[in-house]
Amino acid sequence: VGRVGFDFVYVPRDDCSATNMSYAFVNFVDGATARTALRRMSEMRWAGAQSERFMKVMQAHTQGLVMNLKRFEDQVASKRRVYLENAPLVFERGVYVPWDAA
């Protein structure tokens, strides 16, 4: 899956430990790309990680770029803080754009 195959990547962070929470949200631009990623990534080991765990890929409840951005904005508003260093990465046809400009 190339860079144009997804438009949203978000890796939540644990506020207490300042580390990632060991999962991510990726929005693929269409169903075929999502199915390809699911097939290729399921049960893979994390490259470069010291863990022996396998990736578990599954469909999220929130679908689409607009809805994923809204969910992130709602989380930021509920915490009353903006985590700019932990904001989602957003892409338009493979080119990065700031999440709040998407």
PDB file of C-alpha atoms in Angstrom:
ATOM      1  CA  VAL A   1       0.000   0.000   0.000  1.00  0.00           C
ATOM      2  CA  GLY A   2       1.616   3.237  -1.117  1.00  0.00           C
ATOM      3  CA  ARG A   3       1.408   6.617   0.530  1.00  0.00           C
ATOM      4  CA  VAL A   4      -1.607   7.616  -1.596  1.00  0.00           C
ATOM      5  CA  GLY A   5      -3.526   4.632  -0.189  1.00  0.00           C
ATOM      6  CA  PHE A   6      -4.267   6.287   3.164  1.00  0.00           C
ATOM      7  CA  ASP A   7      -5.191   9.780   4.280  1.00  0.00           C
ATOM      8  CA  PHE A   8      -5.143   9.634   8.103  1.00  0.00           C
ATOM      9  CA  VAL A   9      -2.759   8.121  10.662  1.00  0.00           C
ATOM     10  CA  TYR A  10      -3.148   8.603  14.393  1.00  0.00           C
ATOM     11  CA  VAL A  11      -1.125   6.933  17.142  1.00  0.00           C
ATOM     12  CA  PRO A  12      -2.685   7.743  20.539  1.00  0.00           C
ATOM     13  CA  ARG A  13      -0.356   8.563  23.409  1.00  0.00           C
ATOM     14  CA  ASP A  14      -0.665   7.692  27.076  1.00  0.00           C
ATOM     15  CA  ASP A  15      -0.588  11.025  28.913  1.00  0.00           C
ATOM     16  CA  CYS A  16       0.992   9.537  32.034  1.00  0.00           C
ATOM     17  CA  SER A  17       3.877   7.677  30.435  1.00  0.00           C
ATOM     18  CA  ALA A  18       4.221   9.852  27.302  1.00  0.00           C
ATOM     19  CA  THR A  19       4.505   6.687  25.188  1.00  0.00           C
ATOM     20  CA  ASN A  20       2.243   5.361  22.474  1.00  0.00           C
ATOM     21  CA  MET A  21      -0.579   3.060  23.472  1.00  0.00           C
ATOM     22  CA  SER A  22       0.507   0.257  21.116  1.00  0.00           C
ATOM     23  CA  TYR A  23      -2.190   0.824  18.534  1.00  0.00           C
ATOM     24  CA  ALA A  24      -2.931   3.179  15.677  1.00  0.00           C
ATOM     25  CA  PHE A  25      -5.809   4.367  13.534  1.00  0.00           C
ATOM     26  CA  VAL A  26      -5.257   4.421   9.775  1.00  0.00           C
ATOM     27  CA  ASN A  27      -7.935   5.512   7.312  1.00  0.00           C
ATOM     28  CA  PHE A  28      -7.524   3.985   3.872  1.00  0.00           C
ATOM     29  CA  VAL A  29      -8.910   5.847   0.875  1.00  0.00           C
ATOM     30  CA  ASP A  30     -11.018   2.925  -0.350  1.00  0.00           C
ATOM     31  CA  GLY A  31     -12.134  -0.571   0.592  1.00  0.00           C
ATOM     32  CA  ALA A  32      -9.790  -2.386  -1.796  1.00  0.00           C
ATOM     33  CA  THR A  33      -6.741  -0.664  -0.295  1.00  0.00           C
ATOM     34  CA  ALA A  34      -7.959  -1.426   3.223  1.00  0.00           C
ATOM     35  CA  ARG A  35      -8.422  -5.121   2.371  1.00  0.00           C
ATOM     36  CA  THR A  36      -4.920  -5.275   0.856  1.00  0.00           C
ATOM     37  CA  ALA A  37      -3.400  -3.713   3.976  1.00  0.00           C
ATOM     38  CA  LEU A  38      -5.378  -6.071   6.209  1.00  0.00           C
ATOM     39  CA  ARG A  39      -4.156  -9.089   4.258  1.00  0.00           C
ATOM     40  CA  ARG A  40      -0.511  -7.956   4.205  1.00  0.00           C
ATOM     41  CA  MET A  41      -0.223  -6.731   7.784  1.00  0.00           C
ATOM     42  CA  SER A  42      -2.236  -9.269   9.772  1.00  0.00           C
ATOM     43  CA  GLU A  43      -0.015 -11.420  11.945  1.00  0.00           C
ATOM     44  CA  MET A  44       3.174  -9.559  10.965  1.00  0.00           C
ATOM     45  CA  ARG A  45       5.738  -8.854  13.649  1.00  0.00           C
ATOM     46  CA  TRP A  46       6.667  -5.255  14.369  1.00  0.00           C
ATOM     47  CA  ALA A  47       9.929  -4.565  12.532  1.00  0.00           C
ATOM     48  CA  GLY A  48      12.623  -3.188  14.823  1.00  0.00           C
ATOM     49  CA  ALA A  49      10.533  -3.688  17.968  1.00  0.00           C
ATOM     50  CA  GLN A  50      11.812  -5.678  20.896  1.00  0.00           C
ATOM     51  CA  SER A  51       8.408  -7.298  21.318  1.00  0.00           C
ATOM     52  CA  GLU A  52       7.493 -10.737  20.040  1.00  0.00           C
ATOM     53  CA  ARG A  53       3.876  -9.660  19.584  1.00  0.00           C
ATOM     54  CA  PHE A  54       2.109  -9.820  16.256  1.00  0.00           C
ATOM     55  CA  MET A  55       0.101  -7.052  14.613  1.00  0.00           C
ATOM     56  CA  LYS A  56      -3.630  -7.363  14.933  1.00  0.00           C
ATOM     57  CA  VAL A  57      -5.435  -5.440  12.217  1.00  0.00           C
ATOM     58  CA  MET A  58      -9.144  -4.785  12.525  1.00  0.00           C
ATOM     59  CA  GLN A  59     -11.823  -2.455  11.256  1.00  0.00           C
ATOM     60  CA  ALA A  60     -12.480   0.603  13.401  1.00  0.00           C
ATOM     61  CA  HIS A  61     -15.921   1.878  14.330  1.00  0.00           C
ATOM     62  CA  THR A  62     -15.098   5.321  12.932  1.00  0.00           C
ATOM     63  CA  GLN A  63     -14.719   5.356   9.144  1.00  0.00           C
ATOM     64  CA  GLY A  64     -13.649   8.107   6.737  1.00  0.00           C
ATOM     65  CA  LEU A  65     -11.297  11.069   6.949  1.00  0.00           C
ATOM     66  CA  VAL A  66     -13.941  13.584   8.029  1.00  0.00           C
ATOM     67  CA  MET A  67     -15.271  11.390  10.833  1.00  0.00           C
ATOM     68  CA  ASN A  68     -11.764  10.507  12.083  1.00  0.00           C
ATOM     69  CA  LEU A  69     -10.828  14.199  12.208  1.00  0.00           C
ATOM     70  CA  LYS A  70     -14.052  15.002  14.051  1.00  0.00           C
ATOM     71  CA  ARG A  71     -13.373  12.272  16.587  1.00  0.00           C
ATOM     72  CA  PHE A  72      -9.869  13.648  17.240  1.00  0.00           C
ATOM     73  CA  GLU A  73     -11.204  17.217  17.559  1.00  0.00           C
ATOM     74  CA  ASP A  74     -13.856  16.020  20.031  1.00  0.00           C
ATOM     75  CA  GLN A  75     -11.174  14.305  22.119  1.00  0.00           C
ATOM     76  CA  VAL A  76      -9.033  17.448  22.149  1.00  0.00           C
ATOM     77  CA  ALA A  77     -12.032  19.576  23.153  1.00  0.00           C
ATOM     78  CA  SER A  78     -12.957  17.185  25.958  1.00  0.00           C
ATOM     79  CA  LYS A  79      -9.431  17.366  27.399  1.00  0.00           C
ATOM     80  CA  ARG A  80      -9.252  21.136  26.882  1.00  0.00           C
ATOM     81  CA  ARG A  81      -5.673  20.772  25.687  1.00  0.00           C
ATOM     82  CA  VAL A  82      -4.190  20.453  22.236  1.00  0.00           C
ATOM     83  CA  TYR A  83      -1.536  17.813  21.775  1.00  0.00           C
ATOM     84  CA  LEU A  84       0.072  19.201  18.649  1.00  0.00           C
ATOM     85  CA  GLU A  85       3.036  16.838  18.948  1.00  0.00           C
ATOM     86  CA  ASN A  86       0.572  13.931  18.970  1.00  0.00           C
ATOM     87  CA  ALA A  87      -1.850  15.177  16.322  1.00  0.00           C
ATOM     88  CA  PRO A  88      -2.881  12.863  13.501  1.00  0.00           C
ATOM     89  CA  LEU A  89      -0.983  12.890  10.238  1.00  0.00           C
ATOM     90  CA  VAL A  90      -3.257  13.791   7.319  1.00  0.00           C
ATOM     91  CA  PHE A  91      -2.474  13.333   3.635  1.00  0.00           C
ATOM     92  CA  GLU A  92      -4.091  14.473   0.413  1.00  0.00           C
ATOM     93  CA  ARG A  93      -3.017  12.213  -2.451  1.00  0.00           C
ATOM     94  CA  GLY A  94       0.102  11.292  -0.502  1.00  0.00           C
ATOM     95  CA  VAL A  95       1.084  14.844   0.471  1.00  0.00           C
ATOM     96  CA  TYR A  96       1.089  15.848   4.167  1.00  0.00           C
ATOM     97  CA  VAL A  97      -1.332  18.569   5.256  1.00  0.00           C
ATOM     98  CA  PRO A  98      -1.821  19.869   8.824  1.00  0.00           C
ATOM     99  CA  TRP A  99      -4.746  18.125  10.510  1.00  0.00           C
ATOM    100  CA  ASP A 100      -6.503  21.399  11.321  1.00  0.00           C
ATOM    101  CA  ALA A 101      -6.307  22.494   7.670  1.00  0.00           C
ATOM    102  CA  ALA A 102      -7.719  19.272   6.219  1.00  0.00           C
TER     103      ALA A 102
END
